[in-house]
C-alpha positions as protocol buffer text, in pm:
chain_id: "A"
residue {
  index: 1
  type: MET
  ca { x: 1840 y: -50 z: -1035 }
}
residue {
  index: 2
  type: PHE
  ca { x: 1649 y: 275 z: -911 }
}
residue {
  index: 3
  type: ILE
  ca { x: 1370 y: 242 z: -665 }
}
residue {
  index: 4
  type: LEU
  ca { x: 1115 y: 509 z: -652 }
}
residue {
  index: 5
  type: SER
  ca { x: 895 y: 557 z: -332 }
}
residue {
  index: 6
  type: GLY
  ca { x: 706 y: 792 z: -125 }
}
residue {
  index: 7
  type: GLY
  ca { x: 356 y: 924 z: -202 }
}
residue {
  index: 8
  type: PHE
  ca { x: 253 y: 685 z: -482 }
}
residue {
  index: 9
  type: ASP
  ca { x: -80 y: 540 z: -572 }
}
residue {
  index: 10
  type: HIS
  ca { x: -129 y: 257 z: -791 }
}
residue {
  index: 11
  type: GLN
  ca { x: -183 y: 463 z: -1093 }
}
residue {
  index: 12
  type: SER
  ca { x: 106 y: 725 z: -1041 }
}
residue {
  index: 13
  type: ALA
  ca { x: 341 y: 421 z: -968 }
}
residue {
  index: 14
  type: GLU
  ca { x: 235 y: 239 z: -1304 }
}
residue {
  index: 15
  type: GLN
  ca { x: 286 y: 569 z: -1487 }
}
residue {
  index: 16
  type: ALA
  ca { x: 635 y: 609 z: -1334 }
}
residue {
  index: 17
  type: LEU
  ca { x: 732 y: 293 z: -1444 }
}
residue {
  index: 18
  type: ARG
  ca { x: 583 y: 315 z: -1797 }
}
residue {
  index: 19
  type: ASP
  ca { x: 787 y: 658 z: -1803 }
}
residue {
  index: 20
  type: LYS
  ca { x: 1109 y: 485 z: -1718 }
}
residue {
  index: 21
  type: HIS
  ca { x: 1147 y: 722 z: -1398 }
}
residue {
  index: 22
  type: GLY
  ca { x: 1273 y: 419 z: -1223 }
}
residue {
  index: 23
  type: ASP
  ca { x: 1271 y: 37 z: -1216 }
}
residue {
  index: 24
  type: LEU
  ca { x: 1077 y: -32 z: -902 }
}
residue {
  index: 25
  type: VAL
  ca { x: 819 y: 141 z: -662 }
}
residue {
  index: 26
  type: ALA
  ca { x: 838 y: 91 z: -312 }
}
residue {
  index: 27
  type: PHE
  ca { x: 513 y: 97 z: -79 }
}
residue {
  index: 28
  type: GLY
  ca { x: 571 y: 156 z: 291 }
}
residue {
  index: 29
  type: ARG
  ca { x: 279 y: 293 z: 482 }
}
residue {
  index: 30
  type: PRO
  ca { x: 11 y: 153 z: 248 }
}
residue {
  index: 31
  type: PHE
  ca { x: 160 y: -202 z: 295 }
}
residue {
  index: 32
  type: LEU
  ca { x: 134 y: -147 z: 649 }
}
residue {
  index: 33
  type: ALA
  ca { x: -236 y: -67 z: 651 }
}
residue {
  index: 34
  type: ASN
  ca { x: -289 y: -325 z: 347 }
}
residue {
  index: 35
  type: PRO
  ca { x: -134 y: -655 z: 397 }
}
residue {
  index: 36
  type: ASP
  ca { x: -298 y: -746 z: 83 }
}
residue {
  index: 37
  type: LEU
  ca { x: -211 y: -443 z: -86 }
}
residue {
  index: 38
  type: VAL
  ca { x: -138 y: -614 z: -442 }
}
residue {
  index: 39
  type: ALA
  ca { x: -449 y: -749 z: -440 }
}
residue {
  index: 40
  type: ARG
  ca { x: -646 y: -453 z: -371 }
}
residue {
  index: 41
  type: MET
  ca { x: -436 y: -287 z: -656 }
}
residue {
  index: 42
  type: ARG
  ca { x: -519 y: -551 z: -898 }
}
residue {
  index: 43
  type: GLN
  ca { x: -878 y: -518 z: -810 }
}
residue {
  index: 44
  type: GLY
  ca { x: -899 y: -161 z: -772 }
}
residue {
  index: 45
  type: ALA
  ca { x: -1032 y: -186 z: -411 }
}
residue {
  index: 46
  type: GLU
  ca { x: -1016 y: 80 z: -160 }
}
residue {
  index: 47
  type: LEU
  ca { x: -707 y: 96 z: 58 }
}
residue {
  index: 48
  type: ASN
  ca { x: -718 y: 105 z: 443 }
}
residue {
  index: 49
  type: THR
  ca { x: -610 y: 421 z: 572 }
}
residue {
  index: 50
  type: PRO
  ca { x: -295 y: 388 z: 789 }
}
residue {
  index: 51
  type: ASP
  ca { x: -323 y: 469 z: 1145 }
}
residue {
  index: 52
  type: GLU
  ca { x: 7 y: 686 z: 1187 }
}
residue {
  index: 53
  type: ALA
  ca { x: -47 y: 692 z: 1555 }
}
residue {
  index: 54
  type: THR
  ca { x: 35 y: 329 z: 1576 }
}
residue {
  index: 55
  type: PHE
  ca { x: 359 y: 344 z: 1365 }
}
residue {
  index: 56
  type: TYR
  ca { x: 698 y: 242 z: 1572 }
}
residue {
  index: 57
  type: VAL
  ca { x: 514 y: 152 z: 1888 }
}
residue {
  index: 58
  type: PRO
  ca { x: 540 y: -180 z: 2079 }
}
residue {
  index: 59
  type: GLY
  ca { x: 244 y: -459 z: 2028 }
}
residue {
  index: 60
  type: ALA
  ca { x: 59 y: -572 z: 1738 }
}
residue {
  index: 61
  type: LYS
  ca { x: -200 y: -267 z: 1700 }
}
residue {
  index: 62
  type: GLY
  ca { x: -129 y: -95 z: 1371 }
}
residue {
  index: 63
  type: TYR
  ca { x: 79 y: -384 z: 1218 }
}
residue {
  index: 64
  type: THR
  ca { x: -160 y: -697 z: 1239 }
}
residue {
  index: 65
  type: ASP
  ca { x: -497 y: -571 z: 1290 }
}
residue {
  index: 66
  type: TYR
  ca { x: -608 y: -407 z: 950 }
}
residue {
  index: 67
  type: PRO
  ca { x: -886 y: -568 z: 769 }
}
residue {
  index: 68
  type: THR
  ca { x: -786 y: -762 z: 480 }
}
residue {
  index: 69
  type: LEU
  ca { x: -987 y: -740 z: 144 }
}
residue {
  index: 70
  type: ALA
  ca { x: -1177 y: -1059 z: 212 }
}
residue {
  index: 71
  type: THR
  ca { x: -1268 y: -919 z: 552 }
}
residue {
  index: 72
  type: SER
  ca { x: -1384 y: -602 z: 428 }
}
residue {
  index: 73
  type: GLN
  ca { x: -1603 y: -748 z: 147 }
}
residue {
  index: 74
  type: GLU
  ca { x: -1792 y: -964 z: 409 }
}
residue {
  index: 75
  type: ARG
  ca { x: -1913 y: -666 z: 586 }
}
């Protein structure tokens, strides 16, 4: 199994899989900022931007406080 990662969005990941460049695409930063990443991609919804200043720091900020798709649509 070959896993691709780094810089992929929904469309480029799908294309890489169709072109058989790998078996799976991993998403790191997009998942941190979008706990509902799969639902967002399925719906073509806009993604939250990761706050890199909160990466690898103590506490919940940046890990559990990003709005979910349902929360974003309520605004």
